[in-house]
Coordinates of C-alpha atoms (C1' of nucleotides) in Angstrom, one line a residue:
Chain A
X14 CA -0.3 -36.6 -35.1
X15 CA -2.8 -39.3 -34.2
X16 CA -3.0 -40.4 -30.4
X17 CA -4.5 -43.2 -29.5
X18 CA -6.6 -41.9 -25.8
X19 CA -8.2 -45.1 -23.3
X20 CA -11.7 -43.5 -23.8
X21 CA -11.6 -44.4 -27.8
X22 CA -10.0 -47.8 -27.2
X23 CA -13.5 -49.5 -27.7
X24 CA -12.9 -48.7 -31.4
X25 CA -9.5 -50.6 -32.1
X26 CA -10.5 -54.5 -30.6
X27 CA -8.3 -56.9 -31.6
X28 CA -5.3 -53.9 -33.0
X29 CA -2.3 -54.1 -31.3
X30 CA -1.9 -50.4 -29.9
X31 CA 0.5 -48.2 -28.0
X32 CA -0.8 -46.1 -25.1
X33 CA 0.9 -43.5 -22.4
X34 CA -0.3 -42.6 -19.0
X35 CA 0.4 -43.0 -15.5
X36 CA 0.2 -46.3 -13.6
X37 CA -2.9 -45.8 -11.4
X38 CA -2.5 -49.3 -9.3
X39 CA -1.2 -52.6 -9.9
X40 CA -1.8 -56.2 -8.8
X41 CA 0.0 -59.0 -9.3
X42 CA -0.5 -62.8 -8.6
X43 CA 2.6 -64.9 -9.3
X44 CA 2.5 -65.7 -13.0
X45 CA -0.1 -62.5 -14.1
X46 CA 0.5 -59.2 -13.4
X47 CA -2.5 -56.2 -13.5
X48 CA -1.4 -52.8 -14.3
X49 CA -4.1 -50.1 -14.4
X50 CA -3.4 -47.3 -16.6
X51 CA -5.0 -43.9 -16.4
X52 CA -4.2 -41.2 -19.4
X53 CA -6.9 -38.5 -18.0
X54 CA -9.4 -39.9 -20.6
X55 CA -10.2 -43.4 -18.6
X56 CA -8.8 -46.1 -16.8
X57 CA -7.1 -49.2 -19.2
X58 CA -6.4 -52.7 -17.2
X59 CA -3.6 -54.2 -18.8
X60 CA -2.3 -57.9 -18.3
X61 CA 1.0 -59.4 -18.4
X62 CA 1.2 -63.0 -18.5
X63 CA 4.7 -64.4 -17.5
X64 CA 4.3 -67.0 -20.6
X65 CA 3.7 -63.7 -23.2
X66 CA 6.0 -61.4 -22.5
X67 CA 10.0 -61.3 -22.1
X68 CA 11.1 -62.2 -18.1
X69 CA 12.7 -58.5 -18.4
X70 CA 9.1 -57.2 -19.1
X71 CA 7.2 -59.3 -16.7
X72 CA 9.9 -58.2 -14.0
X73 CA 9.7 -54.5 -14.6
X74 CA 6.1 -54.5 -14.6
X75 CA 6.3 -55.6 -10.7
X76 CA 9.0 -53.1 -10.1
X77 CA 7.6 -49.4 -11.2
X78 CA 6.0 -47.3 -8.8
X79 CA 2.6 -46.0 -8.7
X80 CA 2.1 -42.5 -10.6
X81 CA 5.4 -43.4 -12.8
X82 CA 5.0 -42.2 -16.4
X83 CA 4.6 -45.4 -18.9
X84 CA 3.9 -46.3 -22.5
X85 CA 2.1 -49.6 -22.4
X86 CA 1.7 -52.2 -26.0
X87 CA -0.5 -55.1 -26.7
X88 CA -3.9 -55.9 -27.8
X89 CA -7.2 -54.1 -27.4
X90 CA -9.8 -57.0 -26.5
X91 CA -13.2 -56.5 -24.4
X92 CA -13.4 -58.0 -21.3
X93 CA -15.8 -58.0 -18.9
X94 CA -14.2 -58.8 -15.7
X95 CA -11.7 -55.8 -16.3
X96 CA -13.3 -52.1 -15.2
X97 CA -14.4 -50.2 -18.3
X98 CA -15.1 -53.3 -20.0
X99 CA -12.0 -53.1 -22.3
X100 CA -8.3 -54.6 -21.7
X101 CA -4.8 -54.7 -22.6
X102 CA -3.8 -58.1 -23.7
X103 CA 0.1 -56.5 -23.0
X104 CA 3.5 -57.7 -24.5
X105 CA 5.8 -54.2 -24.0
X106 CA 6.2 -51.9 -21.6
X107 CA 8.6 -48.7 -21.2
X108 CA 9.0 -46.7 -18.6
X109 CA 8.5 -43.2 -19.4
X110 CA 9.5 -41.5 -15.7
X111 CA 10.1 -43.8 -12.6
X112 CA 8.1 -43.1 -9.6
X113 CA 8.7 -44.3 -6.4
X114 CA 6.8 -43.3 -3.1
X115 CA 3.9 -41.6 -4.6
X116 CA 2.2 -39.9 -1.4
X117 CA -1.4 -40.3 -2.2
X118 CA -1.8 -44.5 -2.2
X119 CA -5.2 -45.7 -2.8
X120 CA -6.5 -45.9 0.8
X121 CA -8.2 -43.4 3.1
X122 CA -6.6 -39.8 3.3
X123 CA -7.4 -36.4 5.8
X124 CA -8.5 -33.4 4.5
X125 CA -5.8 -31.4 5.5
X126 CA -2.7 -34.3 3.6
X127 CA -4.9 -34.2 0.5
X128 CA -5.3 -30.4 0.0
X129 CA -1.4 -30.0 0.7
X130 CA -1.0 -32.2 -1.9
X131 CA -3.9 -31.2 -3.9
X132 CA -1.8 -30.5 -7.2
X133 CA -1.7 -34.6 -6.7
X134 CA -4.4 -35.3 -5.7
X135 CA -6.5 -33.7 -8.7
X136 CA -5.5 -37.2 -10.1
X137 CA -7.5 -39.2 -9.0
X138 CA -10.4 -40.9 -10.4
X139 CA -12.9 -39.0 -7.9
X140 CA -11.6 -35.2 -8.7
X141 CA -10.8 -35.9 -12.9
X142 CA -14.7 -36.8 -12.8
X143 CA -15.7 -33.7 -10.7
X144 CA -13.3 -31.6 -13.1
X145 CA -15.1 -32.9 -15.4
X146 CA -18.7 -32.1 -14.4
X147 CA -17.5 -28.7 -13.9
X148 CA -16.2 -28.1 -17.4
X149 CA -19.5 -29.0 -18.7
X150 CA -21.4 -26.7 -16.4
X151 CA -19.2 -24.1 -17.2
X152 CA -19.7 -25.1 -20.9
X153 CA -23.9 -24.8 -20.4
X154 CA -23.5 -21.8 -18.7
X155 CA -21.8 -19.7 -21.7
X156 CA -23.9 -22.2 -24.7
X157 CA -27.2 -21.2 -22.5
X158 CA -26.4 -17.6 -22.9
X159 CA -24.8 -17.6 -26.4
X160 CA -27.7 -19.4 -27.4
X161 CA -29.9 -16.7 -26.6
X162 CA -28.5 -13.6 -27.7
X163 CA -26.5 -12.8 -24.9
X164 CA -23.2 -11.4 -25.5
X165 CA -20.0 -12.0 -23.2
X166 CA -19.0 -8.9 -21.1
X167 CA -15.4 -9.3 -19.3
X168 CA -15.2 -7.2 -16.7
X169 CA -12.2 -6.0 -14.7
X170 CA -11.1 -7.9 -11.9
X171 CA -9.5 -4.7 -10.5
X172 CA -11.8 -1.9 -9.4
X173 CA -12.1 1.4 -7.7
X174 CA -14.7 0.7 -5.4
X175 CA -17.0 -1.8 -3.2
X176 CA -20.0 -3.2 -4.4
X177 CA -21.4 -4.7 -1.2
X178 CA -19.2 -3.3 1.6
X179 CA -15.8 -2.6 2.6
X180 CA -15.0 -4.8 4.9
X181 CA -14.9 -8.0 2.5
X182 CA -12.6 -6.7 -0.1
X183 CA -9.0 -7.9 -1.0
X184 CA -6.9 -4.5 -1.7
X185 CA -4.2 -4.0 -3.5
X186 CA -1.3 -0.9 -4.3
X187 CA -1.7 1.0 -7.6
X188 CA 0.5 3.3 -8.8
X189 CA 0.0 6.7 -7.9
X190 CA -4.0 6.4 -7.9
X191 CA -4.0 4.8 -4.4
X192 CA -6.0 1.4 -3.7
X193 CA -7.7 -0.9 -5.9
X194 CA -9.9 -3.6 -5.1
X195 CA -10.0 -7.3 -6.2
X196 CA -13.2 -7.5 -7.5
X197 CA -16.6 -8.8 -5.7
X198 CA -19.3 -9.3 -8.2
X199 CA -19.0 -7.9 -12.2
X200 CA -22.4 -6.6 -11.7
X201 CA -22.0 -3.1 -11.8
X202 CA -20.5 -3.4 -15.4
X203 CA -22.7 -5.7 -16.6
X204 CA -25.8 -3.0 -15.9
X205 CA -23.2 -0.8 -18.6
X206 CA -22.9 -3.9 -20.6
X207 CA -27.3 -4.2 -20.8
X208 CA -27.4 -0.7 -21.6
X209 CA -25.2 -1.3 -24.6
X210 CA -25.7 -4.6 -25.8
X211 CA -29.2 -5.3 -24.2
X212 CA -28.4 -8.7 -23.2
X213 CA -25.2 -9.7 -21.5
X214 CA -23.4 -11.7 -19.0
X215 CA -19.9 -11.8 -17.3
X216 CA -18.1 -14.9 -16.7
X217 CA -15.4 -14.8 -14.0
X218 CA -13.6 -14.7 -10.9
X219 CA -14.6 -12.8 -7.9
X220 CA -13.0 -12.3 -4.8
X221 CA -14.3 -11.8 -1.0
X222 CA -12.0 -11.3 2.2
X223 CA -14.9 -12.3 4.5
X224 CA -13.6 -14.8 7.4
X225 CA -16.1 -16.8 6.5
X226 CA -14.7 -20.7 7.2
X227 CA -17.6 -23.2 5.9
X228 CA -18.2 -25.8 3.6
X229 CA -20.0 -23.2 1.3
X230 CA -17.4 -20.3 0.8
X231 CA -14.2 -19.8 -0.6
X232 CA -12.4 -16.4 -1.0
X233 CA -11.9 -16.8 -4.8
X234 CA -14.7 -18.0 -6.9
X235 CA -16.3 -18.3 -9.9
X236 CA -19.6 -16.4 -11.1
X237 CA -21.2 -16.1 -13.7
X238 CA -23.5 -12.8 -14.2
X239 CA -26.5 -12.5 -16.8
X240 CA -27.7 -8.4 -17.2
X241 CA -30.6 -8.0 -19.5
X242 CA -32.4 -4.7 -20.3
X243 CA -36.2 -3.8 -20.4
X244 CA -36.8 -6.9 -17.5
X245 CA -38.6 -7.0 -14.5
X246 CA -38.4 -9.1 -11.5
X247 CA -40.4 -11.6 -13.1
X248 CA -38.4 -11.9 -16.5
X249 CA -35.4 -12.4 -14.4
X250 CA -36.7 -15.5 -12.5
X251 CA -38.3 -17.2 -15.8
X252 CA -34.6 -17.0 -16.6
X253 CA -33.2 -18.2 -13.6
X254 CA -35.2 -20.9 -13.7
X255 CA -34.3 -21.9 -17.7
X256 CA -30.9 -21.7 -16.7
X257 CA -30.5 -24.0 -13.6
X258 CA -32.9 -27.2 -15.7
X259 CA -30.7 -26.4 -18.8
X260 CA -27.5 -26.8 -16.4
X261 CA -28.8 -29.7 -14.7
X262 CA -30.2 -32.0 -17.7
X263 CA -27.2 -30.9 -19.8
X264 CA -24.7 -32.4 -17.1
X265 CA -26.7 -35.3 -16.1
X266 CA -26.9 -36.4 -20.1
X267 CA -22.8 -35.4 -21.1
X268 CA -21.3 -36.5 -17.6
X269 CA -23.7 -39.7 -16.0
X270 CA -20.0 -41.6 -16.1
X271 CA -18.7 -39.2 -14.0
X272 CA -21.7 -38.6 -11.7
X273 CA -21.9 -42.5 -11.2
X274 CA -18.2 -41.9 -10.2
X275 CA -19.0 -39.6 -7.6
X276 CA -22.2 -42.2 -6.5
X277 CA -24.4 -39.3 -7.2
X278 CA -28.5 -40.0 -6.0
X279 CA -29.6 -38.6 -9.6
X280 CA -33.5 -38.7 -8.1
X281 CA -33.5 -35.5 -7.2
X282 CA -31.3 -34.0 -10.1
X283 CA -34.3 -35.8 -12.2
X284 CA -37.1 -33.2 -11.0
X285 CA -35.1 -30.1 -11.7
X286 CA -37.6 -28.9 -14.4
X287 CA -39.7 -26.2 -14.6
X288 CA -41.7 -24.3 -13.1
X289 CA -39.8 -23.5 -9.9
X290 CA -41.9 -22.6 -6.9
X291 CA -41.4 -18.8 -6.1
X292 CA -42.2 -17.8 -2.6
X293 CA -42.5 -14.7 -1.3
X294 CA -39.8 -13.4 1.6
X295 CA -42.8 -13.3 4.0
X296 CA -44.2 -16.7 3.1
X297 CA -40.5 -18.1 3.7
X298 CA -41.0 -16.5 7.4
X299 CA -44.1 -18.0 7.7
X300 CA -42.6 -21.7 6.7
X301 CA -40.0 -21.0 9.6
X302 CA -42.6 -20.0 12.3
X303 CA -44.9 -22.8 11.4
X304 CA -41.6 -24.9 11.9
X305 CA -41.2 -23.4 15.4
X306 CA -37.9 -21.3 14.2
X307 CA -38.0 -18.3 16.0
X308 CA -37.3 -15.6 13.2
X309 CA -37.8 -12.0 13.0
X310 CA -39.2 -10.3 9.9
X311 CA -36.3 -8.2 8.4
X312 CA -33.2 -10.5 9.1
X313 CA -31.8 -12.7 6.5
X314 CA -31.8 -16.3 6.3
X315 CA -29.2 -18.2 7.9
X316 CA -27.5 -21.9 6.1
X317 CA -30.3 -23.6 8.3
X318 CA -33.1 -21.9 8.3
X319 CA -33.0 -21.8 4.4
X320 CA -32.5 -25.7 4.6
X321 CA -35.9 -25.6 6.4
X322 CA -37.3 -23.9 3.6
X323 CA -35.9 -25.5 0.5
X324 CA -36.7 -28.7 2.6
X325 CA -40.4 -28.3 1.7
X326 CA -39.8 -28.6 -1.8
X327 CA -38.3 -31.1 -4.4
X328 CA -36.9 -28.4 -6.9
X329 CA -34.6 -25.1 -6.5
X330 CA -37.0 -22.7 -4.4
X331 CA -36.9 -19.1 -5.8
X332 CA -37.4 -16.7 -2.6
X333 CA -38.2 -13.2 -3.7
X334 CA -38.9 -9.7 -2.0
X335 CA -36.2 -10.0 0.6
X336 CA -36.4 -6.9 3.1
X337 CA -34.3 -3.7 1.4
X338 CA -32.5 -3.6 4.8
X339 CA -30.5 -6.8 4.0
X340 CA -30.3 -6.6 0.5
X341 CA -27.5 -4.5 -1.6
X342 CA -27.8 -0.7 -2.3
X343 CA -29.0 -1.0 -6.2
X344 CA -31.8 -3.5 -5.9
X345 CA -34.9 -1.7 -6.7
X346 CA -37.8 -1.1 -4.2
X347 CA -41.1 -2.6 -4.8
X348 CA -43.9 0.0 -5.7
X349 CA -45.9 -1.7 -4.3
X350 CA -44.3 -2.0 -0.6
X351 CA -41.1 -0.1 -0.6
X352 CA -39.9 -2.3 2.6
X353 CA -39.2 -5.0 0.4
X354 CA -36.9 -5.0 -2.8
X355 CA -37.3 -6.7 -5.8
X356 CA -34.4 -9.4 -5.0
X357 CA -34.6 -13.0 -6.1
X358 CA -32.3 -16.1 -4.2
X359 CA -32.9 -19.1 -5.6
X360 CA -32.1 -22.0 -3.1
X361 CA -30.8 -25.0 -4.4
X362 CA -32.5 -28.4 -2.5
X363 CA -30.6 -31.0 -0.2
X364 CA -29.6 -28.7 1.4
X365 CA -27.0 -26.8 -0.7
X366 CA -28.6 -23.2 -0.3
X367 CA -28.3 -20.4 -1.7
X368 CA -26.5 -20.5 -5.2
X369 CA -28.4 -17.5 -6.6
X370 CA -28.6 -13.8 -5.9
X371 CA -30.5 -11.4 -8.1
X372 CA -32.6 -8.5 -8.6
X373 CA -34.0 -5.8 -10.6
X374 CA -32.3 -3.0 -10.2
X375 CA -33.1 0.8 -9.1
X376 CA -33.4 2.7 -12.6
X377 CA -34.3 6.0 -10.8
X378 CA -31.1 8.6 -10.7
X379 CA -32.4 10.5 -6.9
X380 CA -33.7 6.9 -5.4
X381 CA -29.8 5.7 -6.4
X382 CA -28.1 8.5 -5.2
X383 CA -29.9 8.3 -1.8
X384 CA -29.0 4.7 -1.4
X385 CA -25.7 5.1 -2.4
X386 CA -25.6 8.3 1.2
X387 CA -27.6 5.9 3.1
X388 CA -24.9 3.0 2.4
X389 CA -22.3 5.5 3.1
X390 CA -20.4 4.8 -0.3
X391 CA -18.0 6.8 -2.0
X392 CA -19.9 9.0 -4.6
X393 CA -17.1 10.2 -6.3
X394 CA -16.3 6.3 -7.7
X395 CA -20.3 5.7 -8.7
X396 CA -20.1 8.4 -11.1
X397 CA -20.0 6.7 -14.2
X398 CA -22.9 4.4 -12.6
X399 CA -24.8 7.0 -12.3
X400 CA -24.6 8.0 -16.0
X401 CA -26.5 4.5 -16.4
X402 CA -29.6 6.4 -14.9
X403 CA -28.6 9.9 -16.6
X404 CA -29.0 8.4 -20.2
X405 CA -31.6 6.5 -21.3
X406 CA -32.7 4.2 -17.8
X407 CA -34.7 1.6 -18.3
X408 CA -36.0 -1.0 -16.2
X409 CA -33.0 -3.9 -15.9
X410 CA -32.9 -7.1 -13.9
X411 CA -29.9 -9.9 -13.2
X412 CA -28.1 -12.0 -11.0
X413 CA -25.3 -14.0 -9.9
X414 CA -25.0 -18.0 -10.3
X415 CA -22.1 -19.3 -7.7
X416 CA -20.1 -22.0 -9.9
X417 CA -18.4 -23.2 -7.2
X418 CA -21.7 -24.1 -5.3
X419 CA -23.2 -25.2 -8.3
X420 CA -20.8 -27.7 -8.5
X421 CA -21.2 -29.0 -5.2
X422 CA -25.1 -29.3 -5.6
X423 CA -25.1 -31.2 -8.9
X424 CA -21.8 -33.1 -7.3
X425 CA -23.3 -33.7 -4.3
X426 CA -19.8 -32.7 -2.6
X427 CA -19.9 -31.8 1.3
X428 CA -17.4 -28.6 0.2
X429 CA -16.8 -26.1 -2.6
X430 CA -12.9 -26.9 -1.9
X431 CA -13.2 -30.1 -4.2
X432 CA -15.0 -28.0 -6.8
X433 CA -12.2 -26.0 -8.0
X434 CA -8.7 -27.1 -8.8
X435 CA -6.7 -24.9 -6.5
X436 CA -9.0 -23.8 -3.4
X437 CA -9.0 -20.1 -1.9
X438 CA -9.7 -20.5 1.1
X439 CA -9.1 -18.1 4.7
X440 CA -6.1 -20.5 5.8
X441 CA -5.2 -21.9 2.8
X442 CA -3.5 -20.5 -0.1
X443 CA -0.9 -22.6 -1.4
X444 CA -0.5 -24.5 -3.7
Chain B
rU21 C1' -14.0 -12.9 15.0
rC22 C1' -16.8 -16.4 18.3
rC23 C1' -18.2 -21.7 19.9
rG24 C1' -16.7 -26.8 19.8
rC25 C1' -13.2 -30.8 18.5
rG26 C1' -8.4 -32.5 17.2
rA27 C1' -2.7 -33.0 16.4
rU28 C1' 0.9 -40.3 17.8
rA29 C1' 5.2 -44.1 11.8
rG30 C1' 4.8 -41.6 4.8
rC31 C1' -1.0 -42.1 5.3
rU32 C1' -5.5 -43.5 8.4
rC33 C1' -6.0 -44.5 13.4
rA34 C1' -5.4 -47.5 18.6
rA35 C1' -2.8 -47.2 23.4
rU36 C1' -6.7 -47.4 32.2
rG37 C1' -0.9 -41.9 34.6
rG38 C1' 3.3 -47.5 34.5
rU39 C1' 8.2 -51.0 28.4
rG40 C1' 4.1 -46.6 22.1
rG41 C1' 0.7 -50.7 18.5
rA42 C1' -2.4 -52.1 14.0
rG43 C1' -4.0 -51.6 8.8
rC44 C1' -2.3 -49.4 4.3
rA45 C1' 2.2 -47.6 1.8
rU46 C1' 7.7 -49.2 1.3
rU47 C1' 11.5 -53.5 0.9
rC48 C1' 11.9 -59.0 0.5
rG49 C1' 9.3 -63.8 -0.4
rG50 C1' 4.7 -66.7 -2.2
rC51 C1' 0.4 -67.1 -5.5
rU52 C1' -2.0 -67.9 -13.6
rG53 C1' -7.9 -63.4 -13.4
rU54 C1' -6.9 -59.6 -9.7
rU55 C1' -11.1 -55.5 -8.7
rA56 C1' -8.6 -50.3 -2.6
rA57 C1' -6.5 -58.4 -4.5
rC58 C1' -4.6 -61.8 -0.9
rC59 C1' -0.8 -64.7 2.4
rG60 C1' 4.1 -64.5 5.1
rA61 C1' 8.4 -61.5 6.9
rA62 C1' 11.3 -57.0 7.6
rG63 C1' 12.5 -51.8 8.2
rG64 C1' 10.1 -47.4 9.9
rG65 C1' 8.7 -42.8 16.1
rU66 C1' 12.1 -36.0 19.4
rU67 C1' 3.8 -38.7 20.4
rG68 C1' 2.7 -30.4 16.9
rC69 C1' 5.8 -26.5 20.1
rA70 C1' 7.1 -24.4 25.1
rG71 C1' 6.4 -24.8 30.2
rG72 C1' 4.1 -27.2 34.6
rU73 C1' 2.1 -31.3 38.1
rU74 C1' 4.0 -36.4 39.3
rC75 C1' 8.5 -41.4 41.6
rG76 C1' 6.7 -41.8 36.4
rA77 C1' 3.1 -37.9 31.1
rG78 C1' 1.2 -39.8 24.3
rU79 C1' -2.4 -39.6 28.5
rC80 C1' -3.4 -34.4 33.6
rC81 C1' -2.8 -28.6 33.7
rU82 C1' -1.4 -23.7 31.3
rG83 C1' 0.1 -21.0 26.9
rC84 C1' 1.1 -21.1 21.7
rU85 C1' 1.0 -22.9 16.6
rC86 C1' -1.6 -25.5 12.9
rG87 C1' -6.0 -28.0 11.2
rC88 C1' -11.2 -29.7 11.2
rG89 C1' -16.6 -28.8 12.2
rG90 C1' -20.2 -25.0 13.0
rA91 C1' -22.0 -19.7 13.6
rG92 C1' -22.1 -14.8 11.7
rC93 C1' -21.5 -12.8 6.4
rC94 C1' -22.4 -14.2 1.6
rA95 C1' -22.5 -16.8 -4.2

RNA sequence: UCCGCGAUAGCUCAAUGGUGGAGCAUUCGGCUGUUAACCGAAGGGUUGCAGGUUCGAGUCCUGCUCGCGGAGCCA
C-alpha cells in the first residue's frame, strides 16, 4: 500500500492527492477557509475557496472541530505564504472522526493541565519535534556503539540487590525468593558483559525512588551503559568524549527542522567537538574557591556549584578523581592517591549538569570485598560479581549517559518531563 | 524530607475586606490569503476542601489536599 505522508508532498506539485491527519487549526475569512493538517510527518495548509468546492464542502470545513480525524483532496502546489512552503489547493473533504472541544487549544497552557493531558498533548508541534530529536539520539547512541564493535547487553530490569544504596530503590514481591528490586543502573552486568564480549553496552530503563523533585530527575529513565575491557580511566573519557560530539553533530545535521521548532541557540551545540577539557576533582574546587563558593574538599558538587564550573568552559567539562567517599563502592582507587577514585562526570554546559557518570572499576577481588563491608552491602547477592575478579580480572572502565538529560541539553528544555513521552515523576504517575 | 510560592469560567489570568471580570476556547453573525487571523454578540462560576475572625471574606487567620520552584541525592 502506498501512502501519500505531508513530509513527501514536495514531490507530487501539481497531482491531485488524498491525505489523512488531524486538523491542527483552522481559519476562515468569509469566502476562503484555511485548514491546517498535521499527519505526524508535517504540517499541510489546505484552502477552500467558496467558488471551488461544493457549499456542503465549504460548510463542513467551518464546522469540524480541532483534533477531528479528516482525509483532505485537492492539489499539491508550492506556496510561499503557506508554512512549509507547500499547500492544498482543496476540493474534498471527509470527516474521518468528529471532534468537538479538544482541551489543548492553541494558546498558553500550565504545567500541571498539560501533563494531565499529556497523552494529548504529545501532539503538538513542539513535543512531535522533541520526540523526534530524541529518536535520533537514541538512534546515535546504539549506531555509535554498533559501529565500533560494541555489542548490545540487555540486562534485567529486576534484580536482587542495590547498586548504589537502599534507600532509592523501587521494591517489588517475588514469589517465594522475597524482594526484588527495580533496577538502578545495568552496570554491574555490563562488567559480566566486558568480560565476555570485551566491548558492550546496555541500553535501557532504570529506576530510582529518590524524593528528588527538580527539573533534572525523574524516577524512571533512560540510560544507556558502555563496558569495555582492558581500559583505563583515560580510554574511558577519549570515549566519552567521541560519543557526546557524535550525538550532538548527528542530531544537529538529521533534526535542524525540529531544533528550529524548539528555537534552539545552536551556537553552543556548534563547539561540541573534541578535545573536551578534563579537570581534575581538586582543580574543580579550586574554580569554586576562586569564585568565592565556600566548598569543602571531599563533598560532592551540588546543581550550582557545577554550573559554576561548566560555566568556565564552552564544551562538556569532564571532571575526574572525585573523592572515594562520594563516589560508588566499585570505582577503583587511584594508585597514585587512594583518596580519590578513578571516576569521570562529564558536565554538560548551559547549565544542564551532570549527564555522565563513569569510572574504572576496582579489578582487585580483597580491595572489592572490603568496599563491599565498608558499604555495608549484602555479600551473599555480589557473589557472582565477585567471580568477575576470581576469573581472569582485568582492568575495565565505563559509564552511564542519562537520555533523558541529554535530551534536555541538546533541546534546550527547562525539564526532563518534556523529554520522555509519559514522565515518572515523585507525584505523578498517571497517565 | 526541608524551604518558598500558588489554587478564581474548559484554559491562561485580573479583582483596595463592600454587587466576581478579561483574553482564548465554545455557539451565532461578518469578512476572498489567513499565519496562535481579525471584528461583533451570546452562553459559561459551590473562588481547592474544612473551620474561624467580621455587619460583610475570592481577599484576613488555622488546618488539610493538590500543584509549582528550589535544596539535598543523583543520570
Amino acid at each position: 500500500m502506498h501512502k501519500l505522508y505531508i513530509s513527501n508532498l514536495s514531490e507530487h506539485v501539481g497531482e491531485v492527492v488524498s491525505v489523512k491527519g488531524w486538523l491542527y487549526n483552522k481559519r476562515s475569512s468569509g469566502k476562503i477557509k484555511f485548514i491546517i493538517l498535521r499527519d505526524g510527518t508535517g504540517y499541510l495548509q489546505c484552502v477552500y475557496f467558496k467558488g471551488n468546492v461544493t457549499p456542503e464542502i465549504f460548510e463542513l470545513a467551518d464546522s469540524i472541530g480541532q483534533e477531528s480525524a479528516i482525509e483532505v483532496t485537492g492539489t499539491v502546489k508550492a506556496e510561499p505564504r503557506s508554512p512549509g512552503g507547500y499547500e492544498l489547493d482543496a476540493t474534498g473533504l471527509t470527516i474521518l472522526h468528529e471532534t468537538h472541544d479538544y482541551p489543548i487549544t492553541p494558546k498558553e497552557h500550565g504545567v500541571e493541565f498539560l501533563m494531565d493531558k499529556r497523552h494529548l498533548w504529545l501532539r503538538s508541534s513542539r513535543q512531535v519535534a522533541i520526540m523526534k530529536i530524541r529518536h535520533r539520539i537514541i538512534k546515535a547512541v546504539r549506531d555509535f556503539f554498533d559501529d565500533r564493535g560494541f555489542t548490545l547487553l540487555d540486562s534485567p530490569i529486576l534484580t536482587p540487590s542495590a547498586c548504589e544504596g537502599t534507600s532509592t530503590l523501587f521494591s517489588t514481591d517475588y514469589f517465594d525468593l522475597g524482594k526484588a528490586y527495580l533496577t538502578q543502573s545495568g552496570q554491574l552486568y555490563a562488567e559480566a558483559g566486558a568480560l565476555a564480549l570485551g566491548k558492550v553496552y546496555t541500553f535501557g530503563p532504570t529506576f530510582r525512588a529518590e524524593k528528588s523533585k527538580t527539573r533534572r530527575h525523574l524516577t524512571e529513565f533512560w540510560m544507556v551503559e558502555p563496558e569495555v575491557a582492558f581500559a583505563d580511566l583515560d580510554d574511558d573519557m577519549d570515549l566519552a568524549e567521541e560519543f557526546l560530539e557524535y550525538i550532538v553533530q548527528s542530531v544537529m545535521k538529521d533534526r535542524a527542522e525540529e531544533l528550529k521548532v524548539l528555537e534552539r541557540d545552536l551556537t553552543p551545540l556548534q563547539k561540541v567537538v573534541r578535545p573536551f577539557p578534563r579537570i581534575s576533582y581538586d582543580e574543580a574546587v579550586n574554580i569554586l574557591h576562586a569564585e568565592g563558593v565556600e566548598f569543602e574538599w571531599g563533598n560532592d558538587f551540588g546543581a550550582a556549584d557545577e554550573t559554576i564550573i561548566s560555566g568556565k568552559y564552552d564544551r562538556p567539562v569532564m571532571v575526574h578523581r572525585y573523592p572515594s567517599e562520594v563516589k560508588a563502592f566499585y570505582m577503583k582507587r587511584d594508585p597514585e592517591n587512594p583518596k580519590v577514585a578513578l571516576a569521570v562526570d562529564v558536565l554538560a554546559p548551559e547549565g544542564y549538569g551532570e549527564i555522565i557518570g563513569g569510572s574504572q572499576r576496582e579489578d582487585d577481588l580483597d580491595l572489592l570485598i572490603g568496599r563491599i563491608k565498608a558499604h555495608e552491602l549484602p555479600m551473599e547477592d555480589f557473589e557472582w560479581y565477585l567471580d568477575l575478579r576470581r576469573y581472569g580480572s582485568v582492568p575495565h572502565a565505563g559509564f552511564g549517559l542519562g537520555i533523558e538529560r541529554t535530551v534536555a541539553w541538546i533541546c534546550g528544555l527547562e525539564h526532563v518531563r518534556e523529554t520522555i513521552p509519559f514522565a515518572r515523576m515523585i507525584y505523578r504517575k498517571t497517565p
